PDB file of C-alpha atoms and ligand atoms in Angstrom:
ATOM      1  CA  UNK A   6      35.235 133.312 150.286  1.00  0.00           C
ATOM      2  CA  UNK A   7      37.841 131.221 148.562  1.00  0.00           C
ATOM      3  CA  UNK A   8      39.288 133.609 144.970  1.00  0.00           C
ATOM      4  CA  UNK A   9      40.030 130.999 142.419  1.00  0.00           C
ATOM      5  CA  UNK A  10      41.398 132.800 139.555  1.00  0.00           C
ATOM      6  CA  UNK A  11      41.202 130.616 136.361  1.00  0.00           C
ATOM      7  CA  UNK A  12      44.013 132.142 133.791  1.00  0.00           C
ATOM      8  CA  UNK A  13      42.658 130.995 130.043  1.00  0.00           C
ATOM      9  CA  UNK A  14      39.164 130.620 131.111  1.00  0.00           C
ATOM     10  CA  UNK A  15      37.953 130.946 127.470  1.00  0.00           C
ATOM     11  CA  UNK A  16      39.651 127.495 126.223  1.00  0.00           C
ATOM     12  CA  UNK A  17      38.217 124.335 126.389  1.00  0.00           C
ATOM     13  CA  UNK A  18      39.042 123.348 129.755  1.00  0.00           C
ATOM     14  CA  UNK A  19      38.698 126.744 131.325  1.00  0.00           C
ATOM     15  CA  UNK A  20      35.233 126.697 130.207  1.00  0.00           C
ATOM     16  CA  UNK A  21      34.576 122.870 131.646  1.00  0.00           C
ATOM     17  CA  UNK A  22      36.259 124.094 135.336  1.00  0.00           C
ATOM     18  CA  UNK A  23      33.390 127.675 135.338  1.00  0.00           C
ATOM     19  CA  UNK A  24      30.744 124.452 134.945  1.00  0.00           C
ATOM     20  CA  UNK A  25      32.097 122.503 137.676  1.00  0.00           C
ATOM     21  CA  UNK A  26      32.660 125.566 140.128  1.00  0.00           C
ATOM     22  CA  UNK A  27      29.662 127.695 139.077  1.00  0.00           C
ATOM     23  CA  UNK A  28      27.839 126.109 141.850  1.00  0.00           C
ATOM     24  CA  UNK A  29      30.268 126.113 144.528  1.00  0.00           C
ATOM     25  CA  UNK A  30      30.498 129.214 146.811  1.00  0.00           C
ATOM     26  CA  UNK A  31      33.649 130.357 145.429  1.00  0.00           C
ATOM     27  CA  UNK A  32      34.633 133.492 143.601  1.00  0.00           C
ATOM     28  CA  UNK A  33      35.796 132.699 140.182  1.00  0.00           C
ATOM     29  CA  UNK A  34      38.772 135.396 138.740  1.00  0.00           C
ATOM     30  CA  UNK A  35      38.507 134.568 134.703  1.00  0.00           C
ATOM     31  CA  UNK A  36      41.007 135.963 132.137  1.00  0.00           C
ATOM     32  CA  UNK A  37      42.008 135.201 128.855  1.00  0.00           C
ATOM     33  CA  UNK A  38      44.205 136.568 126.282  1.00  0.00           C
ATOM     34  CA  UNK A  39      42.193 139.750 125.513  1.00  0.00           C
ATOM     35  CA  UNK A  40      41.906 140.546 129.411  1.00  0.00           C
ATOM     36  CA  UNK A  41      45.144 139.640 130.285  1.00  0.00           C
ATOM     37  CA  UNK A  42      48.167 138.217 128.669  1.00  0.00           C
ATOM     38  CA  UNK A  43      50.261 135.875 130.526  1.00  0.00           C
ATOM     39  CA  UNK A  44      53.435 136.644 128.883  1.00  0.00           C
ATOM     40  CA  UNK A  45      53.049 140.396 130.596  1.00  0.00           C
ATOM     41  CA  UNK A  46      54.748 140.228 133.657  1.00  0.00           C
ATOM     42  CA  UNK A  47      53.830 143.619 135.179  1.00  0.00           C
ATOM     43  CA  UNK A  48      50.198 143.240 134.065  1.00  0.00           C
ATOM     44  CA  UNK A  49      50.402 139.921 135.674  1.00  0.00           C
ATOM     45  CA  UNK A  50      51.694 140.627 139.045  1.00  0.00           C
ATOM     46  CA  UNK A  51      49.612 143.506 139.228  1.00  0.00           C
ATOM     47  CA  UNK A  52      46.680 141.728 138.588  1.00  0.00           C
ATOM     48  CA  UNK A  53      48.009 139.592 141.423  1.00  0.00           C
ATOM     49  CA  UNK A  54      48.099 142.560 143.840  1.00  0.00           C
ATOM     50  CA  UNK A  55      44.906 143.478 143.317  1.00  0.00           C
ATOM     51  CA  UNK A  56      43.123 140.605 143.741  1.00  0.00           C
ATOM     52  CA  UNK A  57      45.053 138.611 145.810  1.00  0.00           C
ATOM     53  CA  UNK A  58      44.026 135.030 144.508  1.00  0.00           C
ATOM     54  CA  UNK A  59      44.217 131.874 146.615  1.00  0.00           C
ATOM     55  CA  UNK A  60      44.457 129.309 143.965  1.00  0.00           C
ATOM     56  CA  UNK A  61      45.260 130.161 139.929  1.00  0.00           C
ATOM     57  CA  UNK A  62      44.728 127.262 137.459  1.00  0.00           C
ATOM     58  CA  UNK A  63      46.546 127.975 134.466  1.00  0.00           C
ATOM     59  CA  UNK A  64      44.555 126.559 131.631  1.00  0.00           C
ATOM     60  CA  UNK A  65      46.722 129.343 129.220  1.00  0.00           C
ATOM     61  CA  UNK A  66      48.636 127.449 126.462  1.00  0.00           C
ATOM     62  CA  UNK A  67      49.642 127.610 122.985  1.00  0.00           C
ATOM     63  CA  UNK A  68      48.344 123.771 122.153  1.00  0.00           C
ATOM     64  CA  UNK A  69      49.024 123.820 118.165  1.00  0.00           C
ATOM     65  CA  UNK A  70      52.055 121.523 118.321  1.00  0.00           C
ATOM     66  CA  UNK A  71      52.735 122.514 114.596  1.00  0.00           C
ATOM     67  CA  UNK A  72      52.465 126.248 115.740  1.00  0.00           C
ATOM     68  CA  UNK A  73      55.272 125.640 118.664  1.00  0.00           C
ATOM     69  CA  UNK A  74      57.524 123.759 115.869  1.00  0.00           C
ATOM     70  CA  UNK A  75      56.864 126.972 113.864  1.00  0.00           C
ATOM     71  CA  UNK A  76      57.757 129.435 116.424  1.00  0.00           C
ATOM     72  CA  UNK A  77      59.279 128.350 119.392  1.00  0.00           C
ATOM     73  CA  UNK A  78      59.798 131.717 120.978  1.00  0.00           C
ATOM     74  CA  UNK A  79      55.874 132.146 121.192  1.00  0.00           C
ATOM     75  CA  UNK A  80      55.403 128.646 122.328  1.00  0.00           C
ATOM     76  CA  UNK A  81      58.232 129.393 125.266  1.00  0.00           C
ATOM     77  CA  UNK A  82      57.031 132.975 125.443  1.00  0.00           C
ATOM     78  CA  UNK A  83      53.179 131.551 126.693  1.00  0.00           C
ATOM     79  CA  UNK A  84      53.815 128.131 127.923  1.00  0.00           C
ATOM     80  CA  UNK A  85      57.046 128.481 130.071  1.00  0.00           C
ATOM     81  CA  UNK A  86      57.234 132.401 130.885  1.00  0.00           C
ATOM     82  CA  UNK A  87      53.591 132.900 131.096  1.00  0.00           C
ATOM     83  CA  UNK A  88      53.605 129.896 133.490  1.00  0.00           C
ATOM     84  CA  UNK A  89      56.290 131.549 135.423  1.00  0.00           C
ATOM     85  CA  UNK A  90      54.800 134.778 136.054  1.00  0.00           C
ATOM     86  CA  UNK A  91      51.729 133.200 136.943  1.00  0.00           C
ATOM     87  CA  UNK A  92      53.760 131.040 139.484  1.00  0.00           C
ATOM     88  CA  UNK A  93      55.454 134.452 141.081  1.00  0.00           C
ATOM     89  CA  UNK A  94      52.136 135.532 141.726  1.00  0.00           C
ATOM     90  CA  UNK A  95      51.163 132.074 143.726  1.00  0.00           C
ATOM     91  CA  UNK A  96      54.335 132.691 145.473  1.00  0.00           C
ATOM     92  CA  UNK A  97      53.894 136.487 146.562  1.00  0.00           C
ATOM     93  CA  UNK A  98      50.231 135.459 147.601  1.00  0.00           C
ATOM     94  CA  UNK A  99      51.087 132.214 149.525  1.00  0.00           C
ATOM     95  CA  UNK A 100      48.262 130.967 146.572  1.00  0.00           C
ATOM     96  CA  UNK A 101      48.330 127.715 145.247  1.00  0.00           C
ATOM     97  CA  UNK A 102      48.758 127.314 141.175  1.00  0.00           C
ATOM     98  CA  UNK A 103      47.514 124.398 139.636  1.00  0.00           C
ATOM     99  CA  UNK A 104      49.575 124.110 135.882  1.00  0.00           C
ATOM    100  CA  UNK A 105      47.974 122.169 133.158  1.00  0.00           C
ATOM    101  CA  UNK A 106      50.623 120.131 131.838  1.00  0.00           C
ATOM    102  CA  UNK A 107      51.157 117.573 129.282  1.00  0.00           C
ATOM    103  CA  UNK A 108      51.978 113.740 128.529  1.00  0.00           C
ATOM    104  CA  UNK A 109      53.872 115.424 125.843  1.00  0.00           C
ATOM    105  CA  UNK A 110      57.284 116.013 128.274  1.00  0.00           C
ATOM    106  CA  UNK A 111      57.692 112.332 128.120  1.00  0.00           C
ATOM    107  CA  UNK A 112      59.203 110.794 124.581  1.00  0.00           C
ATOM    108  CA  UNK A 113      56.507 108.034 124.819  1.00  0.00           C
ATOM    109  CA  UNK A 114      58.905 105.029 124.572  1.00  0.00           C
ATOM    110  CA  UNK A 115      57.910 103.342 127.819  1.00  0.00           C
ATOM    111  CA  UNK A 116      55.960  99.947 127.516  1.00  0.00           C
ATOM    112  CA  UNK A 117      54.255 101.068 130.796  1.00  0.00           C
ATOM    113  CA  UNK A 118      52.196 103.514 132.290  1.00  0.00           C
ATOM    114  CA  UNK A 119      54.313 106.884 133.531  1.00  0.00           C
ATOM    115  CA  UNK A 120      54.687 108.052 136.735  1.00  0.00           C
ATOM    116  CA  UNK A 121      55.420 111.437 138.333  1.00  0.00           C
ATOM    117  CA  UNK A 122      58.823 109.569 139.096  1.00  0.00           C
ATOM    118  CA  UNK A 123      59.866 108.403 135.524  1.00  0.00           C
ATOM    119  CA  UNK A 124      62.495 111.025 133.773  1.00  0.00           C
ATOM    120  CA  UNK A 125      61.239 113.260 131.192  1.00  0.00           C
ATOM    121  CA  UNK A 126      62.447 113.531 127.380  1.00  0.00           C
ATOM    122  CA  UNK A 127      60.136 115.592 125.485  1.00  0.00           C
ATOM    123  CA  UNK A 128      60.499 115.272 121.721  1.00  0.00           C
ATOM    124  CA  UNK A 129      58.439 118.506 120.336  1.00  0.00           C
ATOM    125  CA  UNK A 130      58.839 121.974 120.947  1.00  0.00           C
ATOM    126  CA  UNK A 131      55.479 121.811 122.541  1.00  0.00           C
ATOM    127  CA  UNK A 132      56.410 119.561 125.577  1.00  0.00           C
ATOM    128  CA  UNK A 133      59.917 121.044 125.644  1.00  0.00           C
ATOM    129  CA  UNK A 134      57.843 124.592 126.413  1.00  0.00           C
ATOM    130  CA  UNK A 135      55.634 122.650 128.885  1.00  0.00           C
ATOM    131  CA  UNK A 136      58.393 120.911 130.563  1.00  0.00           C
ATOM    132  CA  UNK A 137      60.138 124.259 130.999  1.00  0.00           C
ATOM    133  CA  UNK A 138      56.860 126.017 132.474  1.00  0.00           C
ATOM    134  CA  UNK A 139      56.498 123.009 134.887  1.00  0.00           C
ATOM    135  CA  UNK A 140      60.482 123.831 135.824  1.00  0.00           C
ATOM    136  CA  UNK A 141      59.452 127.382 136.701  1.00  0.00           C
ATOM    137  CA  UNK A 142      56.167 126.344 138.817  1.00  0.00           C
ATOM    138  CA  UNK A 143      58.500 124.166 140.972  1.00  0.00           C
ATOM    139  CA  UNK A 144      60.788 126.346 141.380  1.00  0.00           C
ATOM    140  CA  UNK A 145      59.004 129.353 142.686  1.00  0.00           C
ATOM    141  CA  UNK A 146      56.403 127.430 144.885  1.00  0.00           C
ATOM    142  CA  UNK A 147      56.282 124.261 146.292  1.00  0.00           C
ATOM    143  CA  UNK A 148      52.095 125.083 146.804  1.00  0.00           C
ATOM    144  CA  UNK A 149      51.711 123.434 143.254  1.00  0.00           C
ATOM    145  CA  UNK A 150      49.714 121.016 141.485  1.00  0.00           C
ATOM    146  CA  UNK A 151      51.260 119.559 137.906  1.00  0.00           C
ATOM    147  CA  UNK A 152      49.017 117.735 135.804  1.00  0.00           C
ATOM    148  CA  UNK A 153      50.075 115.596 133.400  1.00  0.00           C
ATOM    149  CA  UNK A 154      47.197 114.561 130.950  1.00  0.00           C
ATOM    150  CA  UNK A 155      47.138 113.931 127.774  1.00  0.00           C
ATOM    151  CA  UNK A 156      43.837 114.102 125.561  1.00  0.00           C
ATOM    152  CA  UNK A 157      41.057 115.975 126.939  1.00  0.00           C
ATOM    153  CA  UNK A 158      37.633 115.670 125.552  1.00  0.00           C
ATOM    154  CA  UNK A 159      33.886 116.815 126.802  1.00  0.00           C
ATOM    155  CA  UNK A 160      30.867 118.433 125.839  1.00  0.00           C
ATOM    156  CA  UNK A 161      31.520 121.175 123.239  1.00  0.00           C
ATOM    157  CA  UNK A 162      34.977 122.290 121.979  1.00  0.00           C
ATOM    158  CA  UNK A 163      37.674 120.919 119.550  1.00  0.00           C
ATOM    159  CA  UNK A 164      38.546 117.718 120.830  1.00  0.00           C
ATOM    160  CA  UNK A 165      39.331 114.159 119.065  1.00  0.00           C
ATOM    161  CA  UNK A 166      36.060 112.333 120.814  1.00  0.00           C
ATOM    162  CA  UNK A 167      33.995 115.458 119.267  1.00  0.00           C
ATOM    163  CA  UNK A 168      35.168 115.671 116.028  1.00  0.00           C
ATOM    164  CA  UNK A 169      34.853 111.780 115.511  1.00  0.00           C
ATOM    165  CA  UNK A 170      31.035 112.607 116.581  1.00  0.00           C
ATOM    166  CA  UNK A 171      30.944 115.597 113.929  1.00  0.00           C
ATOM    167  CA  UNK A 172      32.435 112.873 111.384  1.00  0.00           C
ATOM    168  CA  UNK A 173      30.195 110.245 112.103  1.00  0.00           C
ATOM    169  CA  UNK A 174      27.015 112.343 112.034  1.00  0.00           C
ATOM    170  CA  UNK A 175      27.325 113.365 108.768  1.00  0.00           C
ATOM    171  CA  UNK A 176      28.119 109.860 107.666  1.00  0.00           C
ATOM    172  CA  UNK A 177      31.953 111.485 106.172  1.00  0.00           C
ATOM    173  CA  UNK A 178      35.900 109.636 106.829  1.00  0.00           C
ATOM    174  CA  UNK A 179      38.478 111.327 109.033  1.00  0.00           C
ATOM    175  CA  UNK A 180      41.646 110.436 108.074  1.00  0.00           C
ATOM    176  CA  UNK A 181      44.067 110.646 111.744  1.00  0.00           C
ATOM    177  CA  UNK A 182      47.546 109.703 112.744  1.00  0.00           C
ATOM    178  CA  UNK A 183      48.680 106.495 113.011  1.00  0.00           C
ATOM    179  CA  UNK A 184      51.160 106.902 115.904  1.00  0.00           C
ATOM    180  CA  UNK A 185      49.192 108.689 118.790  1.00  0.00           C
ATOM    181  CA  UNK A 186      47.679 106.701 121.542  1.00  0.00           C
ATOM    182  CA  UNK A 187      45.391 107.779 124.246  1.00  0.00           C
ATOM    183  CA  UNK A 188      43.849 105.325 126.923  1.00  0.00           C
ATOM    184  CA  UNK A 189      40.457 106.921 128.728  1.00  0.00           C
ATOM    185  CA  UNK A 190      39.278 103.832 128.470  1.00  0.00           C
ATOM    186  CA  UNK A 191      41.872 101.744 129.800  1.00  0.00           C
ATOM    187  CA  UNK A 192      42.070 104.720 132.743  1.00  0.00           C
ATOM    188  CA  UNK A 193      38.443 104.103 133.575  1.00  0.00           C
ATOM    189  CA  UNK A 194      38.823 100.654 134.085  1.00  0.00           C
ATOM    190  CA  UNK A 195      41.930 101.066 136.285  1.00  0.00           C
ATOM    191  CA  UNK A 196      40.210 103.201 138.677  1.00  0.00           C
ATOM    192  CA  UNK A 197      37.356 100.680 138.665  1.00  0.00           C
ATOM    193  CA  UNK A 198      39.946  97.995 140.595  1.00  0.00           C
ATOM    194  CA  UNK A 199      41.437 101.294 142.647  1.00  0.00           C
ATOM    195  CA  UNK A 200      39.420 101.293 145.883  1.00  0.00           C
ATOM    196  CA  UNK A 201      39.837 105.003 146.760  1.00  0.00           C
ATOM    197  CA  UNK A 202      38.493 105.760 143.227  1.00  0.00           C
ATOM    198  CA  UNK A 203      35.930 103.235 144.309  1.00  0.00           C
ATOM    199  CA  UNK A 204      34.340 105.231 146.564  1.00  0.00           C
ATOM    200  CA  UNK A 205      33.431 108.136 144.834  1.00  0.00           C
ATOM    201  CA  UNK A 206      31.943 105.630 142.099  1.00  0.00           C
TER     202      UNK A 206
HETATM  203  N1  NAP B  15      43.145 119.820 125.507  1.00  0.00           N
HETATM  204  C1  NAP B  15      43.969 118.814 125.736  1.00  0.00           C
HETATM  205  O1  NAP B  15      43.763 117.705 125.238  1.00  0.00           O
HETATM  206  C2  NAP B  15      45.162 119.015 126.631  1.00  0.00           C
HETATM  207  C3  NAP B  15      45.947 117.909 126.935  1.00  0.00           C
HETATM  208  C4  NAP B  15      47.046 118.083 127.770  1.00  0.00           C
HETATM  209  C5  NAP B  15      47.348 119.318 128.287  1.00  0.00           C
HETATM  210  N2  NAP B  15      46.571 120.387 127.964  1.00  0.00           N
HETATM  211  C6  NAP B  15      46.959 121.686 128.527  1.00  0.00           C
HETATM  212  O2  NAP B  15      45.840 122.275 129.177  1.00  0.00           O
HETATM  213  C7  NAP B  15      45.837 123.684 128.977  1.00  0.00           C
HETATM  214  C8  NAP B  15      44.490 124.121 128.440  1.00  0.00           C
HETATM  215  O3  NAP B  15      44.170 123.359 127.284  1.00  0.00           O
HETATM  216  P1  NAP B  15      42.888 123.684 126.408  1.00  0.00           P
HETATM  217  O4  NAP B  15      42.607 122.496 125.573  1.00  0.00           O
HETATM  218  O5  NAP B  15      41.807 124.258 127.267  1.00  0.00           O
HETATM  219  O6  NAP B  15      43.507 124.809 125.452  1.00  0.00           O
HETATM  220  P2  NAP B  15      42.747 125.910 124.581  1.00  0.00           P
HETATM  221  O7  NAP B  15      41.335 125.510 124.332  1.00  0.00           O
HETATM  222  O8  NAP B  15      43.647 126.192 123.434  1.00  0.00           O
HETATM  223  O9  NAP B  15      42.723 127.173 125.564  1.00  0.00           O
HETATM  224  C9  NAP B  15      43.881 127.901 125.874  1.00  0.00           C
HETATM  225  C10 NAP B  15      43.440 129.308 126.185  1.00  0.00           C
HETATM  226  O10 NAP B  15      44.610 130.068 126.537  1.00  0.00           O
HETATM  227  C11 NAP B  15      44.500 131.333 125.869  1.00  0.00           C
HETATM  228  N3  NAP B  15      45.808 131.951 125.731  1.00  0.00           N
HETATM  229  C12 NAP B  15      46.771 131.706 124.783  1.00  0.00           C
HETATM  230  N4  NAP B  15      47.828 132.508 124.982  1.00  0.00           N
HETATM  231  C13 NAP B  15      47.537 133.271 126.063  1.00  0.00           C
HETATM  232  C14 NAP B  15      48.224 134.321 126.727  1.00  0.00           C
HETATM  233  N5  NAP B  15      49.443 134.724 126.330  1.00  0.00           N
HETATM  234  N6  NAP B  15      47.635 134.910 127.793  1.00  0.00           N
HETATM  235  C15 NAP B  15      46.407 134.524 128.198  1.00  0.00           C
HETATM  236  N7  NAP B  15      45.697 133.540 127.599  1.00  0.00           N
HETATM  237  C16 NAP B  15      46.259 132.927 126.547  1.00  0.00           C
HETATM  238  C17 NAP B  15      43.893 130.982 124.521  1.00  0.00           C
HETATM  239  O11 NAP B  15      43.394 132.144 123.887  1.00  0.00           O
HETATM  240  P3  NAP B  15      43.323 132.156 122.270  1.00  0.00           P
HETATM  241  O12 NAP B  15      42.414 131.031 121.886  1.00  0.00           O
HETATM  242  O13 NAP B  15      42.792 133.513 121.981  1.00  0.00           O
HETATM  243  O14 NAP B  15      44.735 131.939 121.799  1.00  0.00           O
HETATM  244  C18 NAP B  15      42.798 129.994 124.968  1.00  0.00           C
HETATM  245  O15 NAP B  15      41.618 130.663 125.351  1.00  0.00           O
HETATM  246  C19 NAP B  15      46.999 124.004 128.022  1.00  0.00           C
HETATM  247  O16 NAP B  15      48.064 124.524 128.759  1.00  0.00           O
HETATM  248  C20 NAP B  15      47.388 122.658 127.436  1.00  0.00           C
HETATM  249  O17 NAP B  15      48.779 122.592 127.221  1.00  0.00           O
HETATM  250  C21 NAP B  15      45.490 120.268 127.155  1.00  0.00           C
END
């Protein structure tokens, strides 16, 4: 059976991949900060050794981008180190590491839509940290999946979509930045004209 060892399974989107796999015949592997820091290499590897993963998705981060502007050594510390010693253990295990990335290592000039291809410029400590963990995967195992998203919303947790709900409901005004931009909307109706998306529709 197929060990899929989710590293930060207590945040938001380590909780929404348990829903998805729960059914599957899989053995789910999930840690979070009180099991298991990331940042501790020997606990780490060890951890590796012992249960021999064959895929880790690191859903670990530090995601308060004021926090990382605050202290940058903790915001390295988790989201590049921890990201590296996750990646040794993909390496040592021939596993494959899936690293939850961020739109955040671009600068966000671009008039069009990134690609994997386009150069990065990150302009917060945050992406910096995420660019460097993303360095790391690549370099210690070319079994790796880098994802790029930006906002990430769903049923429960503290997301944008959910606290506009919470807002609404009780009839109060949120007051939110004027220079972010995220496009589910405009990615929905992409896939709509992409006809491998199409398929699964
Ligand atoms: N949510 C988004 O919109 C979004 C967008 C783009 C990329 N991402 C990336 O996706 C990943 C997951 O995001 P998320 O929204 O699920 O974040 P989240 O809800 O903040 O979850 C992150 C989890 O990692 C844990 N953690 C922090 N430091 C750790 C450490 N040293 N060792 C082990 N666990 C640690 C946190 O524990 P504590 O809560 O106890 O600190 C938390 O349970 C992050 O890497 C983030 O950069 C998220």
């Amino acid at each position: 059976m197929i060990k899929v060892w989710i590293a930060g399974s207590n945040g938001q989107i380590g909780r929404a991949l348990n829903d998805i796999l729960d059914p599957l015949e899989i053995e789910v592997l999930n840690t979070d900060l009180d099991d298991l820091d990331i940042t501790n290499t020997e606990e780490v590897l060890n951890f590796g050794i012992v249960n021999r993963p064959d895929v880790i998705i690191n859903c670990c981060g530090v995601t308060d981008t004021d926090l990382c502007e605050k202290e940058p050594e903790h915001a390295y510390r988790v989201n590049a180190l921890g990201a590296r010693n996750l990646s040794i253990v993909a390496r040592k295990n021939g596993a494959k590491i899936v690293q939850l990335s961020t739109d955040d290592v671009f600068d966000g000039q671009s008039k069009k839509p990134y690609t994997e291809f386009d150069d990065t410029n990150p302009l917060t400590v945050y992406g910096a940290s995420k660019r460097a963990g993303e360095n790391y995967v690549k370099e210690f195992t070319h079994k790796h999946f880098i994802i790029r998203s930006n906002w990430v919303y769903g049923k429960g947790g503290n997301n944008f979509v959910n606290r506009v709900l919470e807002v609404a409901e009780q009839g109060k005004t949120l007051s939110v930045a004027g220079d972010q931009f995220g496009s589910p909307d405009k990615c929905q109706r992409s896939r709509k004209n992409d006809p491998v998306s199409d398929q699964y529709e």
